[in-house]
Short mmCIF file of N, CA, C and O in Angstrom, two decimals:
data_model
loop_
_atom_site.label_atom_id
_atom_site.label_comp_id
_atom_site.label_asym_id
_atom_site.label_seq_id
_atom_site.Cartn_x
_atom_site.Cartn_y
_atom_site.Cartn_z
N UNK I 18 126.98 236.11 101.80
CA UNK I 18 126.58 235.18 100.78
C UNK I 18 126.89 233.77 101.26
O UNK I 18 127.93 233.53 101.86
N UNK I 19 125.98 232.86 100.95
CA UNK I 19 126.18 231.46 101.41
C UNK I 19 127.26 230.82 100.56
O UNK I 19 127.40 231.12 99.37
N UNK I 20 128.03 229.87 101.16
CA UNK I 20 129.07 229.19 100.43
C UNK I 20 128.58 228.42 99.21
O UNK I 20 129.21 228.40 98.19
N UNK I 21 127.40 227.82 99.28
CA UNK I 21 126.84 227.05 98.19
C UNK I 21 126.52 228.01 97.02
O UNK I 21 126.77 227.61 95.87
N UNK I 22 125.98 229.14 97.32
CA UNK I 22 125.68 230.11 96.26
C UNK I 22 126.94 230.61 95.60
O UNK I 22 126.99 230.77 94.37
N UNK I 23 127.99 230.89 96.40
CA UNK I 23 129.24 231.31 95.88
C UNK I 23 129.89 230.24 94.98
O UNK I 23 130.45 230.55 93.93
N UNK I 24 129.73 228.98 95.38
CA UNK I 24 130.28 227.89 94.53
C UNK I 24 129.53 227.84 93.22
O UNK I 24 130.19 227.61 92.18
N UNK I 25 128.25 227.95 93.24
CA UNK I 25 127.47 227.91 92.02
C UNK I 25 127.79 229.08 91.10
O UNK I 25 127.92 228.93 89.84
N UNK I 26 128.02 230.26 91.68
CA UNK I 26 128.42 231.40 90.87
C UNK I 26 129.83 231.24 90.28
O UNK I 26 130.06 231.67 89.16
N UNK I 27 130.70 230.60 91.03
CA UNK I 27 132.02 230.27 90.54
C UNK I 27 131.96 229.35 89.37
O UNK I 27 132.74 229.49 88.36
N UNK I 28 131.17 228.35 89.46
CA UNK I 28 131.03 227.34 88.37
C UNK I 28 130.44 228.00 87.14
O UNK I 28 130.88 227.82 86.04
N UNK I 29 129.39 228.80 87.38
CA UNK I 29 128.78 229.58 86.23
C UNK I 29 129.81 230.52 85.63
O UNK I 29 129.87 230.61 84.39
N UNK I 30 130.58 231.17 86.38
CA UNK I 30 131.70 232.05 85.88
C UNK I 30 132.73 231.30 85.09
O UNK I 30 133.22 231.76 84.09
N UNK I 31 133.02 230.09 85.52
CA UNK I 31 133.95 229.24 84.82
C UNK I 31 133.47 228.87 83.43
O UNK I 31 134.22 228.90 82.42
N UNK I 32 132.18 228.48 83.35
CA UNK I 32 131.61 228.18 82.03
C UNK I 32 131.51 229.41 81.17
O UNK I 32 131.75 229.30 79.95
N UNK I 33 131.26 230.56 81.74
CA UNK I 33 131.22 231.82 81.01
C UNK I 33 132.64 232.15 80.46
O UNK I 33 132.78 232.52 79.31
N UNK I 34 133.68 231.91 81.26
CA UNK I 34 135.04 232.14 80.80
C UNK I 34 135.39 231.22 79.66
O UNK I 34 136.00 231.60 78.64
N UNK I 35 134.95 229.95 79.74
CA UNK I 35 135.24 228.95 78.70
C UNK I 35 134.57 229.43 77.37
O UNK I 35 135.22 229.41 76.30
N UNK I 36 133.33 229.88 77.46
CA UNK I 36 132.61 230.35 76.29
C UNK I 36 133.28 231.58 75.68
O UNK I 36 133.50 231.63 74.43
N UNK I 37 133.57 232.56 76.49
CA UNK I 37 134.19 233.76 75.96
C UNK I 37 135.59 233.54 75.43
O UNK I 37 135.92 234.10 74.40
N UNK I 38 136.38 232.72 76.08
CA UNK I 38 137.75 232.51 75.59
C UNK I 38 137.71 231.69 74.31
O UNK I 38 138.54 231.93 73.39
N UNK I 39 136.76 230.76 74.19
CA UNK I 39 136.67 229.94 72.96
C UNK I 39 136.27 230.87 71.77
O UNK I 39 136.84 230.79 70.71
N UNK I 40 135.28 231.75 72.04
CA UNK I 40 134.85 232.64 70.99
C UNK I 40 135.95 233.58 70.59
O UNK I 40 136.14 233.86 69.40
N UNK I 41 136.71 234.08 71.52
CA UNK I 41 137.87 235.00 71.15
C UNK I 41 138.96 234.21 70.42
O UNK I 41 139.52 234.77 69.46
N UNK I 42 139.23 232.99 70.80
CA UNK I 42 140.26 232.24 70.06
C UNK I 42 139.75 231.96 68.62
O UNK I 42 140.53 232.15 67.69
N UNK I 43 138.50 231.57 68.44
CA UNK I 43 138.01 231.34 67.09
C UNK I 43 137.98 232.62 66.27
O UNK I 43 138.33 232.59 65.07
N UNK I 44 137.68 233.73 66.90
CA UNK I 44 137.70 235.03 66.12
C UNK I 44 139.14 235.33 65.68
O UNK I 44 139.33 235.68 64.50
N UNK I 45 140.08 235.21 66.57
CA UNK I 45 141.44 235.51 66.23
C UNK I 45 141.99 234.49 65.21
O UNK I 45 142.81 234.85 64.30
N UNK I 46 141.57 233.26 65.30
CA UNK I 46 142.00 232.18 64.38
C UNK I 46 141.51 232.51 62.99
O UNK I 46 142.21 232.34 61.99
N UNK I 47 140.25 232.96 62.86
CA UNK I 47 139.70 233.26 61.55
C UNK I 47 140.37 234.48 60.94
O UNK I 47 140.47 234.58 59.70
N UNK I 48 140.89 235.39 61.75
CA UNK I 48 141.63 236.58 61.23
C UNK I 48 143.05 236.22 60.84
O UNK I 48 143.74 237.04 60.25
N UNK I 49 143.52 235.03 61.10
CA UNK I 49 144.82 234.59 60.66
C UNK I 49 145.87 234.78 61.73
O UNK I 49 147.07 234.48 61.42
N UNK I 50 145.57 235.25 62.89
CA UNK I 50 146.52 235.48 63.94
C UNK I 50 146.01 234.78 65.23
O UNK I 50 145.51 235.46 66.13
N UNK I 51 146.10 233.44 65.30
CA UNK I 51 145.48 232.78 66.47
C UNK I 51 146.21 233.13 67.78
O UNK I 51 147.46 233.18 67.82
N UNK I 52 145.45 233.41 68.79
CA UNK I 52 145.97 233.68 70.09
C UNK I 52 145.82 232.42 70.96
O UNK I 52 144.79 232.16 71.48
N UNK I 53 146.88 231.68 71.03
CA UNK I 53 146.87 230.36 71.62
C UNK I 53 146.62 230.42 73.14
O UNK I 53 146.21 229.43 73.76
N UNK I 54 146.89 231.57 73.73
CA UNK I 54 146.73 231.75 75.20
C UNK I 54 145.25 231.44 75.59
O UNK I 54 145.00 230.84 76.59
N UNK I 55 144.32 231.84 74.74
CA UNK I 55 142.88 231.64 75.00
C UNK I 55 142.58 230.12 74.99
O UNK I 55 141.77 229.64 75.83
N UNK I 56 143.13 229.44 74.07
CA UNK I 56 142.92 227.97 74.03
C UNK I 56 143.47 227.25 75.23
O UNK I 56 142.81 226.35 75.81
N UNK I 57 144.68 227.63 75.67
CA UNK I 57 145.29 227.10 76.85
C UNK I 57 144.40 227.42 78.11
O UNK I 57 144.20 226.59 78.98
N UNK I 58 143.86 228.64 78.16
CA UNK I 58 143.00 229.04 79.29
C UNK I 58 141.70 228.22 79.30
O UNK I 58 141.23 227.79 80.36
N UNK I 59 141.15 227.88 78.15
CA UNK I 59 139.98 227.05 78.05
C UNK I 59 140.26 225.67 78.63
O UNK I 59 139.47 225.14 79.42
N UNK I 60 141.40 225.04 78.21
CA UNK I 60 141.67 223.72 78.74
C UNK I 60 141.99 223.77 80.22
O UNK I 60 141.55 222.85 80.97
N UNK I 61 142.63 224.79 80.69
CA UNK I 61 142.92 224.91 82.14
C UNK I 61 141.66 225.03 82.93
O UNK I 61 141.48 224.38 83.97
N UNK I 62 140.72 225.89 82.48
CA UNK I 62 139.45 226.07 83.20
C UNK I 62 138.61 224.84 83.12
O UNK I 62 137.90 224.48 84.05
N UNK I 63 138.69 224.09 82.01
CA UNK I 63 137.91 222.81 81.90
C UNK I 63 138.44 221.79 82.92
O UNK I 63 137.68 221.07 83.55
N UNK I 64 139.77 221.75 83.13
CA UNK I 64 140.34 220.88 84.15
C UNK I 64 139.91 221.27 85.54
O UNK I 64 139.51 220.44 86.36
N UNK I 65 139.90 222.57 85.82
CA UNK I 65 139.44 223.05 87.14
C UNK I 65 137.99 222.76 87.40
O UNK I 65 137.63 222.26 88.48
N UNK I 66 137.16 223.00 86.40
CA UNK I 66 135.72 222.71 86.58
C UNK I 66 135.44 221.27 86.71
O UNK I 66 134.60 220.85 87.55
N UNK I 67 136.12 220.44 85.92
CA UNK I 67 135.96 219.00 86.02
C UNK I 67 136.31 218.44 87.43
O UNK I 67 135.53 217.72 87.99
N UNK I 68 137.45 218.93 87.89
CA UNK I 68 137.89 218.46 89.25
C UNK I 68 136.92 218.97 90.31
O UNK I 68 136.64 218.28 91.29
N UNK I 69 136.40 220.19 90.12
CA UNK I 69 135.45 220.74 91.09
C UNK I 69 134.16 219.96 91.13
O UNK I 69 133.60 219.59 92.17
N UNK I 70 133.64 219.65 89.96
CA UNK I 70 132.36 218.93 89.83
C UNK I 70 132.49 217.50 90.34
O UNK I 70 131.61 216.94 90.96
N UNK I 71 133.62 216.87 90.03
CA UNK I 71 133.82 215.47 90.46
C UNK I 71 133.99 215.40 92.00
O UNK I 71 133.41 214.58 92.65
N UNK I 72 134.72 216.38 92.53
CA UNK I 72 134.91 216.40 93.98
C UNK I 72 133.60 216.67 94.71
O UNK I 72 133.30 216.14 95.79
N UNK I 73 132.70 217.48 94.07
CA UNK I 73 131.39 217.79 94.65
C UNK I 73 130.57 216.53 94.77
O UNK I 73 129.81 216.36 95.73
N UNK I 74 130.60 215.68 93.71
CA UNK I 74 129.81 214.46 93.74
C UNK I 74 130.29 213.44 94.80
O UNK I 74 129.52 212.69 95.31
N UNK I 75 131.55 213.42 95.04
CA UNK I 75 132.14 212.45 95.97
C UNK I 75 131.78 212.76 97.43
O UNK I 75 131.72 211.94 98.27
N UNK I 76 131.58 214.06 97.73
CA UNK I 76 131.27 214.49 99.13
C UNK I 76 129.89 214.14 99.57
O UNK I 76 128.97 213.97 98.82
#
């Protein structure tokens, strides 16, 4: 697999993780037992994706 394709799949997977973790956090929050680990994971992945996309533009 080409490195550029792998990078795009990684970015797509990061956005998918953000979507799934956010939906799981909201579901658990509505049930009255919020799982904060998912919210922390969303912010962590957002930082990773932001730094990846900014670094990509600089190159």
